[in-house]
Short mmCIF file of C-alpha atoms in Angstrom, two decimals:
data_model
loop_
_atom_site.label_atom_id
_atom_site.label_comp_id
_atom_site.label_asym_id
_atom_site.label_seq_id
_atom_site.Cartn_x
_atom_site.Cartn_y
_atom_site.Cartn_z
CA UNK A 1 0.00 0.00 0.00
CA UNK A 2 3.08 2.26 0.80
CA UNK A 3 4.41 1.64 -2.25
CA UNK A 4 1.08 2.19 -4.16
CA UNK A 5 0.75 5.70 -2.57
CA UNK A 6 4.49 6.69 -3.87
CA UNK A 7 3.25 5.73 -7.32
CA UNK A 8 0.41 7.90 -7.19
CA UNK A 9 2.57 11.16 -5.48
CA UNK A 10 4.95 10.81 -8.41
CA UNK A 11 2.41 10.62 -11.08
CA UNK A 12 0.71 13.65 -9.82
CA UNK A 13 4.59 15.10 -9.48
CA UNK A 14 5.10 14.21 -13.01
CA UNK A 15 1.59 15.99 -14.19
CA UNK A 16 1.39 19.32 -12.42
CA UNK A 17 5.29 19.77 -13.31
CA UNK A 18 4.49 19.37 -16.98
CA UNK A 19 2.98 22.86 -18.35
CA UNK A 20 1.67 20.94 -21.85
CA UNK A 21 0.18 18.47 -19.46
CA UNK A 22 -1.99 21.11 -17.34
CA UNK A 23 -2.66 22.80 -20.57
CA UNK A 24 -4.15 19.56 -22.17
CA UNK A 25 -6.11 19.05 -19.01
CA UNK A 26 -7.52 22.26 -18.49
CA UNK A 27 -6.69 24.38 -20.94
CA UNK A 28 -8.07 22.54 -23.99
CA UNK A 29 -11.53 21.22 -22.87
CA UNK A 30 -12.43 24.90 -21.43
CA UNK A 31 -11.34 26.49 -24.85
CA UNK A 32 -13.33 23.65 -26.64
CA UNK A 33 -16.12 24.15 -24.62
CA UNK A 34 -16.53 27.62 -25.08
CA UNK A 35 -15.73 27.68 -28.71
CA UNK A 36 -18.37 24.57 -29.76
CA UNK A 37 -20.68 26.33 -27.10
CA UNK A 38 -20.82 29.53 -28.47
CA UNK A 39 -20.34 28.54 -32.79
CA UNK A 40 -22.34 25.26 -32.54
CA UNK A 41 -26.18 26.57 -32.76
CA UNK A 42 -28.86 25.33 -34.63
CA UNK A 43 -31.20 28.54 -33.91
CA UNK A 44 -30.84 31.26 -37.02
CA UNK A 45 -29.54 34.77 -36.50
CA UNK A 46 -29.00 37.82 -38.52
CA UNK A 47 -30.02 35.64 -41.60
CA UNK A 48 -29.68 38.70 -45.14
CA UNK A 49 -32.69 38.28 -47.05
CA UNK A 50 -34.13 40.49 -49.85
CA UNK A 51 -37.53 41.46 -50.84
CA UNK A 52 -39.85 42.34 -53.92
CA UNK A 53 -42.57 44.02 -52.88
CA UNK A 54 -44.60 43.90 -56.12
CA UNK A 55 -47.93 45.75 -54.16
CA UNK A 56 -46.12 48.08 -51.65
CA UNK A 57 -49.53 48.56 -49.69
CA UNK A 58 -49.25 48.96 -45.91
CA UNK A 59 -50.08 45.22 -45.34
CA UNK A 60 -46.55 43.96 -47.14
CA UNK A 61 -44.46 46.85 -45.02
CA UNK A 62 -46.44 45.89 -42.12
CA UNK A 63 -45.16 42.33 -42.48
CA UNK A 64 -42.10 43.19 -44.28
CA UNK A 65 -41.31 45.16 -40.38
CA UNK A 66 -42.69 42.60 -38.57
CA UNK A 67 -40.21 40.13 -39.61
CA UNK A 68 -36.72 42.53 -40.05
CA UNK A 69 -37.67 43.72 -35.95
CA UNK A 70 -38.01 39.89 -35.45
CA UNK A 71 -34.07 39.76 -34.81
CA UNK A 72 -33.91 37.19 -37.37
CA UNK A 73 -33.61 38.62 -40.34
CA UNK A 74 -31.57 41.63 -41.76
CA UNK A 75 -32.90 43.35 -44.88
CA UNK A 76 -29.84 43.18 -47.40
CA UNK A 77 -31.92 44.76 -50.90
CA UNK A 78 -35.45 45.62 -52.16
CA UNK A 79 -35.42 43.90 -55.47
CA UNK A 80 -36.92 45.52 -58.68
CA UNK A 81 -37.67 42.36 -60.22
CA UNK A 82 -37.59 38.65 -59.79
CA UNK A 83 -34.96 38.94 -62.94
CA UNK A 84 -31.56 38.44 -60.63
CA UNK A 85 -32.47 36.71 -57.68
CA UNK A 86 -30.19 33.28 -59.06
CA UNK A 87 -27.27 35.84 -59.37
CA UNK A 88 -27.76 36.79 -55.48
CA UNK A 89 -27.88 33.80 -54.61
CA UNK A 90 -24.28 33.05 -56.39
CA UNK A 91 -23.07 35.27 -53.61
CA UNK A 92 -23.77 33.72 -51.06
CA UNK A 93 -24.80 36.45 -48.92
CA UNK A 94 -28.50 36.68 -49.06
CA UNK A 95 -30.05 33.14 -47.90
CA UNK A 96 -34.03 34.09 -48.59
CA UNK A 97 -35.96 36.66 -51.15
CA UNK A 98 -39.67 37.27 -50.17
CA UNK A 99 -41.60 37.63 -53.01
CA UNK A 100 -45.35 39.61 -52.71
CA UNK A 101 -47.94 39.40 -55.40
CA UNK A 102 -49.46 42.47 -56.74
CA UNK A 103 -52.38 44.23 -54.44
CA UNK A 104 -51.20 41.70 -51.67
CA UNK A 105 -53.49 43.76 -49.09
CA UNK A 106 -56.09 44.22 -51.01
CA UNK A 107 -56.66 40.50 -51.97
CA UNK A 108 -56.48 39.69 -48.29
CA UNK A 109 -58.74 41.62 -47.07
CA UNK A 110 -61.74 40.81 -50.28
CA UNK A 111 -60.88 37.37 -51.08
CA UNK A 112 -59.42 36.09 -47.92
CA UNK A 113 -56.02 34.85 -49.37
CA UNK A 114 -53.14 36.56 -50.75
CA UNK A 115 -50.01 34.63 -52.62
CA UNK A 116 -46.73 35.54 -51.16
CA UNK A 117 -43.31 33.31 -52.20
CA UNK A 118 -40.41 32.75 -50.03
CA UNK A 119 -37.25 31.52 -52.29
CA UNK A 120 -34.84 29.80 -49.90
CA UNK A 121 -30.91 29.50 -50.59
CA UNK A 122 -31.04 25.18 -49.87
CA UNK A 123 -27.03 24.61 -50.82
CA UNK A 124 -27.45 24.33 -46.96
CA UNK A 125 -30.67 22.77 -46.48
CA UNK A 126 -31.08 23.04 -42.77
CA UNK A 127 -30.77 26.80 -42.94
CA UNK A 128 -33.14 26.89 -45.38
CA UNK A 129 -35.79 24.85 -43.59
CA UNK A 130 -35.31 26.94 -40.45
CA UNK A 131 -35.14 30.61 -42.36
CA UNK A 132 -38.51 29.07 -44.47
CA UNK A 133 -40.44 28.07 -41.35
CA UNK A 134 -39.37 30.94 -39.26
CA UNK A 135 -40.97 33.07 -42.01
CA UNK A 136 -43.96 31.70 -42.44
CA UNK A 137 -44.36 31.54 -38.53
CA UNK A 138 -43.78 35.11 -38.41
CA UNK A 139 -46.02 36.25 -41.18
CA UNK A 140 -48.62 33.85 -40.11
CA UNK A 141 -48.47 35.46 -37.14
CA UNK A 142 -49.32 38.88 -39.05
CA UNK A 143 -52.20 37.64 -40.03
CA UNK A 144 -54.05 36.02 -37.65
CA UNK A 145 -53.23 39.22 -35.40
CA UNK A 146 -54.50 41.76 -37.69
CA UNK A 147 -57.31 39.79 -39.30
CA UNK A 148 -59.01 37.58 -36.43
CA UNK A 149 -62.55 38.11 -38.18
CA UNK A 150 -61.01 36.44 -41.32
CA UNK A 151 -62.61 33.04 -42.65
CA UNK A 152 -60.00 30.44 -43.34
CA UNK A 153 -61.10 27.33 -44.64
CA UNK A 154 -61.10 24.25 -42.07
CA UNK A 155 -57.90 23.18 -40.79
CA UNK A 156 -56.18 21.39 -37.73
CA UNK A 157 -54.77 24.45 -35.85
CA UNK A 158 -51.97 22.32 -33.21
CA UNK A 159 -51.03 24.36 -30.09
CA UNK A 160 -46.74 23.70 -29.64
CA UNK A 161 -45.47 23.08 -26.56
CA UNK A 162 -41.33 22.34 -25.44
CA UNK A 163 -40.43 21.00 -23.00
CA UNK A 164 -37.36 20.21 -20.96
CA UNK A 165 -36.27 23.47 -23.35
CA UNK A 166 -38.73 25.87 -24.30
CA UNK A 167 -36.75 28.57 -26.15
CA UNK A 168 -35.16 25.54 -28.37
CA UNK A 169 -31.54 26.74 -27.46
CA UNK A 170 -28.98 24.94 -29.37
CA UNK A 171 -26.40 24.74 -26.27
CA UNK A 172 -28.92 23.12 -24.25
CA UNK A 173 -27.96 20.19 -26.70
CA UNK A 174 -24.67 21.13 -27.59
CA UNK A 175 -22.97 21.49 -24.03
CA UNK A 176 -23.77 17.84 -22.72
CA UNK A 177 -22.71 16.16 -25.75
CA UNK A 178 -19.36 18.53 -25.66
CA UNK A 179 -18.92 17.20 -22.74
CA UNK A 180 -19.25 13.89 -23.28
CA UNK A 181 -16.58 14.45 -26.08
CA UNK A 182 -14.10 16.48 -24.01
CA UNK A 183 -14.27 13.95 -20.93
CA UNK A 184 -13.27 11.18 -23.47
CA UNK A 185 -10.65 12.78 -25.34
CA UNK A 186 -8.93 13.77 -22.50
CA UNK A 187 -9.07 11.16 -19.95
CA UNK A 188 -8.26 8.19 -22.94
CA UNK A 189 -5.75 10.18 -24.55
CA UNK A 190 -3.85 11.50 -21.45
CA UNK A 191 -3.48 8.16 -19.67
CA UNK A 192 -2.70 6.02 -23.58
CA UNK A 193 0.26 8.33 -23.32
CA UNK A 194 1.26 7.77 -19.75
CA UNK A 195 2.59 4.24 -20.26
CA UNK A 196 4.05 5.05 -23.45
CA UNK A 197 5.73 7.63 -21.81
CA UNK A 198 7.63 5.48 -19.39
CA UNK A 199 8.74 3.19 -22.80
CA UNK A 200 9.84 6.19 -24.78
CA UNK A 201 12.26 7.07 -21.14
CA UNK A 202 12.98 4.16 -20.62
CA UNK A 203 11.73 4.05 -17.20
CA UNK A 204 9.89 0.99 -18.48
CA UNK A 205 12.73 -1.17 -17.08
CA UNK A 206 12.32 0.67 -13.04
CA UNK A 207 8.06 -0.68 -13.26
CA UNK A 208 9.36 -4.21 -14.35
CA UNK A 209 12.05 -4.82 -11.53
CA UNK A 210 9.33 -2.90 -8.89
CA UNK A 211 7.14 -4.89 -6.64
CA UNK A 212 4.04 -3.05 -7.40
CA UNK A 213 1.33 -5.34 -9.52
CA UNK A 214 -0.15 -4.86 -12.89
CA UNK A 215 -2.93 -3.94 -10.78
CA UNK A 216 -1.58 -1.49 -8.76
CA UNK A 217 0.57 0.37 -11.64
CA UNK A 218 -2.88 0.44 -13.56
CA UNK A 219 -4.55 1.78 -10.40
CA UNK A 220 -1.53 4.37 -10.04
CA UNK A 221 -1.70 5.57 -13.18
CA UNK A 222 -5.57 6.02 -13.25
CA UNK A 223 -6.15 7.68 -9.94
CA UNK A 224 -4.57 10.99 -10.68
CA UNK A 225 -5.88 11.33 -14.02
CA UNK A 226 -9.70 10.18 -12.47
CA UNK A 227 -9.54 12.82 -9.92
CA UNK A 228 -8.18 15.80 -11.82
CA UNK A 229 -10.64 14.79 -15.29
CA UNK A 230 -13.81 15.12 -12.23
CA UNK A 231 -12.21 18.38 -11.43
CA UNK A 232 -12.31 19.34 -15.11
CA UNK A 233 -16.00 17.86 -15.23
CA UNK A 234 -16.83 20.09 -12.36
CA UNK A 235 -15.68 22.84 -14.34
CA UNK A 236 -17.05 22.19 -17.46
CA UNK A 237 -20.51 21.73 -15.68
CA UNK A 238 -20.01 24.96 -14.15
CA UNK A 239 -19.29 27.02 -17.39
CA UNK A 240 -22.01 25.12 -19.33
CA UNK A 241 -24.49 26.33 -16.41
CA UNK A 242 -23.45 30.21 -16.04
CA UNK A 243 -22.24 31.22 -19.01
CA UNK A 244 -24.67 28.88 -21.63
CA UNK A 245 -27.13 28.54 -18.96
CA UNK A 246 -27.76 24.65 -19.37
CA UNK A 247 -29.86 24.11 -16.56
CA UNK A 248 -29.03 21.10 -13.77
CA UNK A 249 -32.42 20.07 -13.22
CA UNK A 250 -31.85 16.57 -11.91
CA UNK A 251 -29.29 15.19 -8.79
CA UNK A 252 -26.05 17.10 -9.31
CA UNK A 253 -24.86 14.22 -6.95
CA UNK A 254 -26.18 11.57 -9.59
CA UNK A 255 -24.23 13.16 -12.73
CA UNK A 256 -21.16 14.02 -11.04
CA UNK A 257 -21.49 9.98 -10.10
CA UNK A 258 -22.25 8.91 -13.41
CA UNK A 259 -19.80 11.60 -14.95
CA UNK A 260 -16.65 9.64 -12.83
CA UNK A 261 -17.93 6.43 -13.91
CA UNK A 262 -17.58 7.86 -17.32
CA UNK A 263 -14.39 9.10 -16.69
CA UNK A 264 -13.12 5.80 -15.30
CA UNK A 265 -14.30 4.02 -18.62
CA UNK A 266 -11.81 6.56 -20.53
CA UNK A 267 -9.10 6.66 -18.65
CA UNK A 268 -9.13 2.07 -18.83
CA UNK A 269 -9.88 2.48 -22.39
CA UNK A 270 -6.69 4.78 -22.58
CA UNK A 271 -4.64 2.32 -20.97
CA UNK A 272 -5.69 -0.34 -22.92
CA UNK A 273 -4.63 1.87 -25.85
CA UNK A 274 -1.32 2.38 -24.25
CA UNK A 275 -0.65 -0.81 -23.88
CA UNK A 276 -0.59 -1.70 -27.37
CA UNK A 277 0.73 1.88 -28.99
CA UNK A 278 4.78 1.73 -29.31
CA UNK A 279 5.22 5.36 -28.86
CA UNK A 280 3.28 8.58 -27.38
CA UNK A 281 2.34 9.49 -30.83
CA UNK A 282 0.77 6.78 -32.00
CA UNK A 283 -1.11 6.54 -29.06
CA UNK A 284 -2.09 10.05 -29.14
CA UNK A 285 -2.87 9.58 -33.27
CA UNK A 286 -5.40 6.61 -32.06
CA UNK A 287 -6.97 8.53 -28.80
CA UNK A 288 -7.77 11.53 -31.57
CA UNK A 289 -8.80 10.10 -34.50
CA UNK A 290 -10.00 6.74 -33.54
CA UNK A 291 -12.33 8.17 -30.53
CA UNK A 292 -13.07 11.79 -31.56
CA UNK A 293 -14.51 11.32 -35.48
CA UNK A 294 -16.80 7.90 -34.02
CA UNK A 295 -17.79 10.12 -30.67
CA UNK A 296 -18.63 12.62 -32.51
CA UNK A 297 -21.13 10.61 -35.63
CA UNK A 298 -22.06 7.79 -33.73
CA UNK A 299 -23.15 9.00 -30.05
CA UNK A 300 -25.94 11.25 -31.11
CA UNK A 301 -24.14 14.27 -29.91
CA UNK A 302 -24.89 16.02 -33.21
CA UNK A 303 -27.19 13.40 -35.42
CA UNK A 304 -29.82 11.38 -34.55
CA UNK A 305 -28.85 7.81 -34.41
CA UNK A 306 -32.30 6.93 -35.41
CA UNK A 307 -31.88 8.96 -38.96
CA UNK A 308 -28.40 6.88 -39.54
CA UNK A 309 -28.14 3.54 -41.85
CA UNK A 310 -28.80 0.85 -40.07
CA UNK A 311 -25.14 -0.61 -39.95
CA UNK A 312 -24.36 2.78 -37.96
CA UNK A 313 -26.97 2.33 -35.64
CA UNK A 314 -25.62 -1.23 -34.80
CA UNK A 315 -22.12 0.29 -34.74
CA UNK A 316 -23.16 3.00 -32.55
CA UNK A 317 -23.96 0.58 -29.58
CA UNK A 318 -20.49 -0.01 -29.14
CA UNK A 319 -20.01 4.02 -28.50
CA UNK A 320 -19.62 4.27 -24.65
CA UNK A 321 -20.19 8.56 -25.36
CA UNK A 322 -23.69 7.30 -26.78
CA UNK A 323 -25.02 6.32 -23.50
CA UNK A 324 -22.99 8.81 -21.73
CA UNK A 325 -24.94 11.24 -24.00
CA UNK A 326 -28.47 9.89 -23.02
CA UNK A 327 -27.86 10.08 -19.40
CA UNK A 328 -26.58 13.87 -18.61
CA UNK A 329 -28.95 15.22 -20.97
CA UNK A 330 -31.34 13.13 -19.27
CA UNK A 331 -30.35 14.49 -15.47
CA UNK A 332 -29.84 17.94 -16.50
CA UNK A 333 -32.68 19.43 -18.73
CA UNK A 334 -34.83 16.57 -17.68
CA UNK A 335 -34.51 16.37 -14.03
CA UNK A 336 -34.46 12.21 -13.96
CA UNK A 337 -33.61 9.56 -11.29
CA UNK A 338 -31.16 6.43 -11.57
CA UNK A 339 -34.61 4.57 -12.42
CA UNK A 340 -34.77 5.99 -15.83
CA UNK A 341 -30.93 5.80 -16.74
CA UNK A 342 -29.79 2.54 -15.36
CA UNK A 343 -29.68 0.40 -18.55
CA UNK A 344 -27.47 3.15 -19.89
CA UNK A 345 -25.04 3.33 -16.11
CA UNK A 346 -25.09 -0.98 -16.49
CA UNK A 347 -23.71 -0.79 -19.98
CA UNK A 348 -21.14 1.65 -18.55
CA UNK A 349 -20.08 -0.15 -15.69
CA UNK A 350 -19.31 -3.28 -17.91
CA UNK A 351 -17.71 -1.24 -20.32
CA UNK A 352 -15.97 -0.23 -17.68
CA UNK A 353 -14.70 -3.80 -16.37
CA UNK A 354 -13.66 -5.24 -19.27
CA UNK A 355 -11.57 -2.73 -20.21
CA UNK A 356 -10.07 -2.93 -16.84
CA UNK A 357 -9.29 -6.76 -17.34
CA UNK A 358 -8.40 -6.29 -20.77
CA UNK A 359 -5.80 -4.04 -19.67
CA UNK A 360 -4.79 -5.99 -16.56
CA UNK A 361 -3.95 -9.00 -18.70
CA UNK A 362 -2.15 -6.94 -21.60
CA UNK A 363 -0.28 -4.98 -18.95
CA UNK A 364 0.77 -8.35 -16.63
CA UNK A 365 1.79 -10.10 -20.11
CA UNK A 366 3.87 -6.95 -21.01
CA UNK A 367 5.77 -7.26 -17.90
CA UNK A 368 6.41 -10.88 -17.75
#
C-alpha cells in the first residue's frame, strides 16, 4: 500500500510539473467548450434576405417590419424584379428573397387569401428549412393578429409546446454532448500516453524490476488522471451552467457519479490503448482520431442515431459517449432519477470492467 501511494505522489509530481500536461487538461476542454458552445447553434440569427414588394400597400411593409424587428432577419436589398435573384444567390450572402404578389393587401382583405413566395438558398438545407419556417411563422403570425374576423377554410390548428427546453436553445444540446466528447478525449488520450511515456524514457525497465502489480501500476496511473478529469467535469458543468445557462435540473450528486464512472471508462480504455501503442504518438494519433470522429457521428451528440443507416446504428452501440450522452442530458434538462438511466449506467459499468481486465492482462503479459 506504501508503495502504491508513492506511485500515485509521483504521477501527480510528473503531471502538475508538466505545463503541456496542465494545458491539455484544463486548458483545452475549457477552450473547446466555449468555442463549440458559443459557434455550434442550430437557432438562425441575422439571416440577409431580400424582398420584392410587387404591391407596396401597408399590409406587405407591415409584415415586411414585422419580420426585419423579429431579430432574425436583416434586410440586405429591395429587389426591382424577380430577374436576378439566381445571381444573389451566387453570392452567397442573401439566404431568402420574399416575393409579394401584386395588391397583396387588397386581396387579403376581399378574397381572404393573398399569394406571397419565399425563395430559400437550400445549398445548406437546414438553414433553409429553419429561415422558411421561421418566415412563415412570423407572417402567419401577421395575419391572424391583424385579421381575427377572417374566414379560413377548415384546418387542424396544433397548439406547440417544449419541453425540458422551451426557447429551443442549441447549447442546451450542444454542451452535454461537448462534454461527453471532451471527458473522453482527454481522460483516454492522457493516460494512452502515460505508459508510453515510461517506454519512450525508458523508465519501463524501473516498473518491471518494482514490486508493485499490474494492478496497482494500472490503479496508479488512473487515480490521478480520475480525480483531476472530475475536477475538469466540475468545471465544465459549471461554465455550461453560467455562461450557456444549461440548466441542472436533476441530482447534481447523480451526474457528477455517473460523470466519474464515465471518466473511469476513458481513462481504462486509454490504458488499454497504451498498452498496445509503441510510442506517445501513436497513441495520441489513435486517442484523436480513432475516438473523436466515431464520438462525434455515432453517439448522437450532433445526429440522430435513429436517422443513420442501419449498420451505424448497430455500430453505434459499441459508443460508450452514446449512453454517456443519453444520461446527462437526461439528469440535466430533464430532471431524472437512476430509475430511468440505469440500462445506460449498467452498460457503462461493464464497459468499464472489461476494459479494466483487458488491460490488466495486456499490462501483466507486457511485464512478464
Amino acid at each position: 500500500m506504501k508503495q502504491l501511494k508513492s506511485f500515485i505522489k509521483k504521477e501527480f509530481f510528473h503531471i502538475f510539473r508538466d505545463p503541456r500536461t496542465m494545458l491539455i487538461l484544463f486548458g483545452i476542454p475549457i477552450a473547446q467548450l466555449l468555442i463549440f458552445g458559443t459557434v455550434i447553434k442550430s437557432e438562425i440569427k441575422d439571416v440577409h434576405i431580400a424582398v420584392y414588394d410587387q404591391s407596396k400597400d401597408i399590409t406587405t411593409q407591415q409584415i415586411t417590419n414585422k419580420i426585419l424587428s423579429s431579430g432574425y432577419f436583416i434586410l440586405d436589398k429591395n429587389l426591382e424584379n424577380t430577374n436576378g435573384i439566381e445571381d444573389i444567390f451566387r453570392k452567397g450572402k442573401v439566404k431568402e428573397v420574399i416575393v409579394f404578389e401584386s395588391n397583396f393587401g387588397e386581396k387579403l382583405k376581399k378574397e381572404g387569401k393573398a399569394n406571397v413566395q419565399l425563395i430559400a438558398d437550400a445549398s445548406d438545407p437546414n438553414t433553409a428549412r429553419l429561415v422558411i419556417s421561421y418566415t412563415s411563422g412570423i407572417i402567419n403570425d401577421y395575419i391572424k393578429k391583424m385579421y381575427p374576423n377572417l374566414q379560413l377554410p377548415m384546418q387542424i390548428q396544433p397548439e406547440v409546446r417544449m419541453y425540458f427546453n422551451e426557447e429551443m436553445k442549441s447549447a442546451y444540446m450542444f454542451v452535454p454532448g461537448v462534454m461527453a466528447l471532451i471527458l473522453m478525449l482527454i481522460s483516454a488520450m492522457m493516460t494512452s500516453i502515460s505508459i508510453t511515456r515510461e517506454k519512450e524514457l525508458g523508465t519501463m525497465e524501473i516498473l518491471l524490476v518494482s514490486p508493485l502489480r499490474p494492478a496497482q501500476i494500472i490503479i496508479g496511473k488512473v487515480i490521478p488522471y480520475l480525480m483531476l478529469s472530475v475536477a475538469n467535469a466540475f468545471v465544465i458543468v459549471l461554465i455550461g451552467n453560467l455562461v450557456f445557462g444549461v440548466p441542472i435540473t436533476g441530482s447534481f450528486i447523480l451526474l457528477m457519479l455517473e460523470t466519474i464512472l464515465f471518466i473511469m471508462m476513458a481513462l481504462c480504455l486509454g490504458i488499454l490503448i497504451s498498452t498496445a501503442a509503441k510510442n506517445q504518438m501513436t497513441a495520441m494519433f489513435i486517442s484523436m482520431i480513432g475516438l473523436m470522429l466515431p464520438t462525434i457521428i455515432l453517439s448522437g451528440f450532433i445526429y440522430p442515431i435513429e436517422n443513420m443507416p442501419v449498420v451505424l446504428q448497430v455500430i453505434s452501440h459499441i459508443m460508450p459517449a452514446r449512453y454517456f450522452v443519453t444520461i446527462i442530458r437526461a439528469i440535466m434538462l430533464k430532471g431524472v432519477g437512476i430509475l430511468f438511466v440505469w440500462k445506460e449506467t449498467l452498460i457503462l459499468i461493464g464497459m468499464t470492467l472489461f476494459f479494466i481486465a483487458v488491460s490488466v492482462r495486456k499490462f501483466k503479459i507486457r511485464l512478464e
